[in-house]
Coordinates of C-alpha atoms and ligand atoms in Angstrom, one line a residue:
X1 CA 62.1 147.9 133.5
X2 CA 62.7 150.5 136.1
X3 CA 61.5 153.5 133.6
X4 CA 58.4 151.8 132.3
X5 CA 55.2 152.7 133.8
X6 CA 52.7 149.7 135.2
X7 CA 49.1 150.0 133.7
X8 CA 47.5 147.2 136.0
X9 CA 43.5 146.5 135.7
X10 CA 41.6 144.2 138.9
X11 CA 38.6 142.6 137.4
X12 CA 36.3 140.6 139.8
X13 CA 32.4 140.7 140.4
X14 CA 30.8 143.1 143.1
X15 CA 32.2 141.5 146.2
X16 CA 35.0 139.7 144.7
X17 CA 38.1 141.5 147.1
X18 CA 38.8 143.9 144.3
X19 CA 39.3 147.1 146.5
X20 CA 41.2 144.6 149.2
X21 CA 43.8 143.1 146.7
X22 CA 44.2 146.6 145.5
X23 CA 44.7 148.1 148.5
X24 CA 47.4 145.4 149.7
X25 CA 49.3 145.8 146.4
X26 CA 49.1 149.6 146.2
X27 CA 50.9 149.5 149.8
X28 CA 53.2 146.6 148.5
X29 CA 54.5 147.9 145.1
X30 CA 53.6 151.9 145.4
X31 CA 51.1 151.6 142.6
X32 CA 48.3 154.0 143.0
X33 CA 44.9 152.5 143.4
X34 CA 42.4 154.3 141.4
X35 CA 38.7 152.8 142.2
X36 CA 36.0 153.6 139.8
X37 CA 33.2 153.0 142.4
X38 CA 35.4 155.1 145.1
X39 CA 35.4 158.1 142.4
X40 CA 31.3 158.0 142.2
X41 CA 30.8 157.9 145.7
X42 CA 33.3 161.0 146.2
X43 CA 31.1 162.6 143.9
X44 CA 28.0 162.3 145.3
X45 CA 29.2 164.3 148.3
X46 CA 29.5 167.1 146.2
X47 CA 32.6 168.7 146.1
X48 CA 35.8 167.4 147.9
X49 CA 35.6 164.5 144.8
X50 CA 37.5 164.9 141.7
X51 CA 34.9 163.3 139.8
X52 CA 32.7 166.2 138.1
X53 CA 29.8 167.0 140.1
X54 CA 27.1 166.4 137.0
X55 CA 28.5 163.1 136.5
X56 CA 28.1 162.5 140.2
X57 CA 24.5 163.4 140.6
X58 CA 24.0 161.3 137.2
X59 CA 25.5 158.4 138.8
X60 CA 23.7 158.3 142.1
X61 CA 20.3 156.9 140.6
X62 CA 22.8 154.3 139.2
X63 CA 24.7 153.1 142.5
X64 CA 21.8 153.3 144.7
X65 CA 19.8 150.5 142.8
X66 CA 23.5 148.8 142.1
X67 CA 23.3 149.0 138.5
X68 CA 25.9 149.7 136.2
X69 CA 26.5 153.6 135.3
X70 CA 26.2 154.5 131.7
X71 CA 29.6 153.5 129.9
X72 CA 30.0 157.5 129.1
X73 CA 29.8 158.8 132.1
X74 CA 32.3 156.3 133.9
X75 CA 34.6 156.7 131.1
X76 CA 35.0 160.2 131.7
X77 CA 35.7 160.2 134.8
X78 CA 38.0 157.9 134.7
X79 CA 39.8 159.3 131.3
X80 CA 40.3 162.6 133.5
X81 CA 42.1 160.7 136.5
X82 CA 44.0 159.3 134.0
X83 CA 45.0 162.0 132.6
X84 CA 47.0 163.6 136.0
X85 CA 48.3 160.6 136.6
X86 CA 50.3 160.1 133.2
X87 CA 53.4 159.8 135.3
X88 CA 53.1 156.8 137.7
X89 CA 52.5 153.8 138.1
X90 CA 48.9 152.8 138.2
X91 CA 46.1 150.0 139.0
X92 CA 42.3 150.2 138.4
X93 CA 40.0 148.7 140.2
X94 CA 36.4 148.4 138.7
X95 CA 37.1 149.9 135.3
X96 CA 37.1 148.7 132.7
X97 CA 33.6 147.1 133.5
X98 CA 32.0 146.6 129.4
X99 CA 33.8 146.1 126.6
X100 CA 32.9 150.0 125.5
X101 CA 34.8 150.7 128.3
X102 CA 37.5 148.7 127.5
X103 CA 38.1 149.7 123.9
X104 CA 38.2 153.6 125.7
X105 CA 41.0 152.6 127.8
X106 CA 42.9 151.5 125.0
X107 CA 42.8 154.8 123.4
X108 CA 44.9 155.7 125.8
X109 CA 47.6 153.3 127.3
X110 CA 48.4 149.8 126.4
X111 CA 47.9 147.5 129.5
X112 CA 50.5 145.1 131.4
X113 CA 48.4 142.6 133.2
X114 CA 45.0 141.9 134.4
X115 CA 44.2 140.7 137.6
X116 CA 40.5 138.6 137.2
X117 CA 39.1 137.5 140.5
X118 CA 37.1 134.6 140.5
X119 CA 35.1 134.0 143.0
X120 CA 32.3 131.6 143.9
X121 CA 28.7 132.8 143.8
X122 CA 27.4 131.4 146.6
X123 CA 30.5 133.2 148.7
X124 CA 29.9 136.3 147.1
X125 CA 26.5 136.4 147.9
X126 CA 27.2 135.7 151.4
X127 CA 29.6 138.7 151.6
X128 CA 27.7 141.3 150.1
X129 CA 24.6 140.6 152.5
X130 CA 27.3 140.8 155.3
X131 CA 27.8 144.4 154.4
X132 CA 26.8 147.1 156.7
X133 CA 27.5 151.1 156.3
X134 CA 27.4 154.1 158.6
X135 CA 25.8 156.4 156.0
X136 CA 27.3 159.4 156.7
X137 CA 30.9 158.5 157.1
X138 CA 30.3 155.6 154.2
X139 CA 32.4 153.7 156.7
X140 CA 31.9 149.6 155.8
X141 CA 32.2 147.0 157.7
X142 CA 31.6 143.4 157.4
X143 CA 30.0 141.3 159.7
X144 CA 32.5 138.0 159.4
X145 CA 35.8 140.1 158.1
X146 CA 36.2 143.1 159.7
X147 CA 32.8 143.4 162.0
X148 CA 32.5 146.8 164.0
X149 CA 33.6 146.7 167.6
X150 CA 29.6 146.5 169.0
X151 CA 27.0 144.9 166.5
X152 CA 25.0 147.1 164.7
X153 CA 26.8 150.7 165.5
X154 CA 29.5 152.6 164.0
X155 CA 33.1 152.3 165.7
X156 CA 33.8 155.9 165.8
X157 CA 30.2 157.5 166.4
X158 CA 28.4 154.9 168.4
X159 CA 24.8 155.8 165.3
X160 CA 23.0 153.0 163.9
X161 CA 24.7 150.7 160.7
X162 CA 22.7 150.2 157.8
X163 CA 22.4 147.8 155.2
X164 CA 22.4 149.2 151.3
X165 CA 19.5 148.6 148.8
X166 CA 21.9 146.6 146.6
X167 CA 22.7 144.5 149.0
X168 CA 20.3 143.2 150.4
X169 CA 20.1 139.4 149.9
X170 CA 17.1 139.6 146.5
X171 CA 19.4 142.4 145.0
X172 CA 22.6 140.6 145.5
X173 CA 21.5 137.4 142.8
X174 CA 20.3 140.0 139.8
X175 CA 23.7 142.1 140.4
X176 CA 25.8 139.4 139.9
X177 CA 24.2 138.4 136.7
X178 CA 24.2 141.3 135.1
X179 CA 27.9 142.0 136.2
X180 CA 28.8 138.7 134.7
X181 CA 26.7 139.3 131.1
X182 CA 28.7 142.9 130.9
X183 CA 32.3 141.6 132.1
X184 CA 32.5 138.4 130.0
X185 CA 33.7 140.0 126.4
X186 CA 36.1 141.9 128.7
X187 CA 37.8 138.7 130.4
X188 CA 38.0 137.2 126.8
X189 CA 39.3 140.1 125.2
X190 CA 42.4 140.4 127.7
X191 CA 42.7 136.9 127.9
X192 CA 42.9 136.9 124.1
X193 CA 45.9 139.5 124.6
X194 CA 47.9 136.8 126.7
X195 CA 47.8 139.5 129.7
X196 CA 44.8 137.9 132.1
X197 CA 46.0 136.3 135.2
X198 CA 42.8 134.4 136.9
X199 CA 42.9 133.2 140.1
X200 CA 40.3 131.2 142.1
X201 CA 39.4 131.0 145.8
X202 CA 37.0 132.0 148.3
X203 CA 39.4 133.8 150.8
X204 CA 41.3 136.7 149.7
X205 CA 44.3 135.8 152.3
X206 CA 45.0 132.9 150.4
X207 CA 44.8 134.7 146.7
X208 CA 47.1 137.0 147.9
X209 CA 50.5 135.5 148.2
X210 CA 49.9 134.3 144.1
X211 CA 49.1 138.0 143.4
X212 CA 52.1 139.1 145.1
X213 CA 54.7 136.9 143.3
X214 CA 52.6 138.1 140.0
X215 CA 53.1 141.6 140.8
X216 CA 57.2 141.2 142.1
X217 CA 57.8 139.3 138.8
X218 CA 56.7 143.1 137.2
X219 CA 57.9 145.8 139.6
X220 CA 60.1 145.4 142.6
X221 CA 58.0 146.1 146.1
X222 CA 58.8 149.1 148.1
X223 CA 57.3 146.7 151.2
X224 CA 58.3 143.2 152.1
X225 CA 55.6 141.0 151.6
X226 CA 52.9 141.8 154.3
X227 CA 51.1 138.9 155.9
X228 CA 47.4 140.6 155.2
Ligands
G5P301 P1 32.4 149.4 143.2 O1 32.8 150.4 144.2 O2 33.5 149.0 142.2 P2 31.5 146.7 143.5 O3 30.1 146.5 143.8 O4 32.1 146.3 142.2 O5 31.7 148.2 143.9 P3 32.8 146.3 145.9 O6 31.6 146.2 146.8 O7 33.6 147.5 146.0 O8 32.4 146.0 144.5 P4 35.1 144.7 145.9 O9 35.9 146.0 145.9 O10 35.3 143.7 144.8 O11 33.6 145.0 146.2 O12 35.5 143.9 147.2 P5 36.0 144.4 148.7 O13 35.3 145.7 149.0 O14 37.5 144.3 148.7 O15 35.4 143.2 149.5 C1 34.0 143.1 149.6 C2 33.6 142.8 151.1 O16 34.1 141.5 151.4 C3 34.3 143.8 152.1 O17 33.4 144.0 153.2 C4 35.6 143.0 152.5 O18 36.0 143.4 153.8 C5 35.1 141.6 152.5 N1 36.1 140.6 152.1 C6 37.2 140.7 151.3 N2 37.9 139.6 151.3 C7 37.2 138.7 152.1 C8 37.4 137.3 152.5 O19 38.4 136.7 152.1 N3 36.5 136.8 153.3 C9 35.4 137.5 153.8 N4 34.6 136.9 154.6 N5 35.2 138.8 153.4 C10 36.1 139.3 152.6 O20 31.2 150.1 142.3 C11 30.1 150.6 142.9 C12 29.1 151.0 141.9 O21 29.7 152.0 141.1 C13 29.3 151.9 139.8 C14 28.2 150.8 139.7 O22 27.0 151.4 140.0 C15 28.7 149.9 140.9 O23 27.6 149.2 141.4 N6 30.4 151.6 138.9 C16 30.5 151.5 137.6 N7 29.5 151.5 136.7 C17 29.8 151.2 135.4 N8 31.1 151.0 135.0 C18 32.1 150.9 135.9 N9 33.4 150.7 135.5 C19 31.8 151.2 137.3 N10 32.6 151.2 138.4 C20 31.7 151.5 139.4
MG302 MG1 35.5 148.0 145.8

């Protein structure tokens, strides 16, 4: 086991903990997290991203109204982060998002396990219109999970928090419909593999212990389990 390489996907709606669970396990088993979404936005800055900056202005016009980016577009991007990182051990979150997608990532590596996160509607709802931003930094905070210090500023620059387009509570409802419509084939298809794992639950601190033992049945942690 020790010389195979993990190939890990997190599937879950907008809002589901996706970037959370991969962030714990990334520090737990040394995986490297690679975010679709967190590639886009680097690319909007223009330069500093590794995402190429045509496919970043390309995509803006997509993530500002929360709608999916054209499937070629996201699969390049994430084909060329791919590529540098033929050597370790890795976990996506937010791609493979359509079956299109899914069918390009299997042109290139066959996958281990999938992580689905199912979470309820009515909770994700409630999450995403929680969400607040300082737009410059792209800092996020939530007001129930991690709220910033004083309500309504940025921790580290005292300026005003906004709230996105897309989540803003009428937005919310038609995002997770169409995310739903576009990830279903993908769920079956993987589940059809035998290599889906779902799990159910509207906190992500009590997911996470049953992610944990699915992961240390695969690949030994470099951490002891951490309690968040
Ligand atoms: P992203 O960046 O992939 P989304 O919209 O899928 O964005 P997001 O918002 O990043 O998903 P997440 O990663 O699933 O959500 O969840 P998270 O950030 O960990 O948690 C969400 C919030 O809830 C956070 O504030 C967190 O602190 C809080 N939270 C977590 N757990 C709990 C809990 O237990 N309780 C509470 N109360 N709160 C909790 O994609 C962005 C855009 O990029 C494009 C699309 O335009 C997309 O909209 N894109 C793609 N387009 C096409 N194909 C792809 N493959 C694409 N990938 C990205
Ligand atoms: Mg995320």
């Amino acid at each position: 086991m020790a010389s195979k390489l993990l190939r890990a996907v997190v599937l879950g709606p907008p809002g589901s903990g996706k970037g959370t669970v991969c962030d714990r396990i990334a520090r737990s088993f040394g995986l490297q997290h690679l975010s679709s979404g967190q590639f886009l936005r680097e690319s909007l800055g223009g330069g500093g991203g590794e995402c190429p900056r045509e496919a970043g202005a390309l995509a803006q016009q997509y993530l500002e109204r929360g709608l999916l980016v054209p499937d070629h577009v996201i699969t390049r991007v994430m084909m060329t982060e791919l590529e540098k990182r033929r050597e370790q051990h890795w976990l996506l979150d937010g791609f493979p998002r359509t079956l299109g997608q899914a069918k390009a990532l299997d042109g290139i590596c066959e996958l281990d396990l999938v992580i689905s996160l199912n979470i309820p509607f009515e909770t994700l709802k409630d999450r995403l219109s929680a969400r607040w931003v300082h737009p410059a930094s792209g800092r996020v905070y939530n007001m129930d999970f991690n709220p910033p210090h004083v309500q309504g500023v940025d921790d580290l620059t005292g300026e005003p928090l906004v709230q996105r387009q897309e989540d803003r509570p009428e937005a919310v409802a038609a995002r997770l419909r169409k995310y739903k419509d576009a990830a279903k084939p993908v769920i079956e298809l993987y589940k059809s593999r035998g290599i889906l794992y779902s799990f159910s639950g509207t906190e992500t601190n009590k997911i996470w212990p049953y992610v944990y033992s699915l992961l240390s049945s695969r690949i030994p942690p470099i951490h002891p389990e951490e309690e968040h």
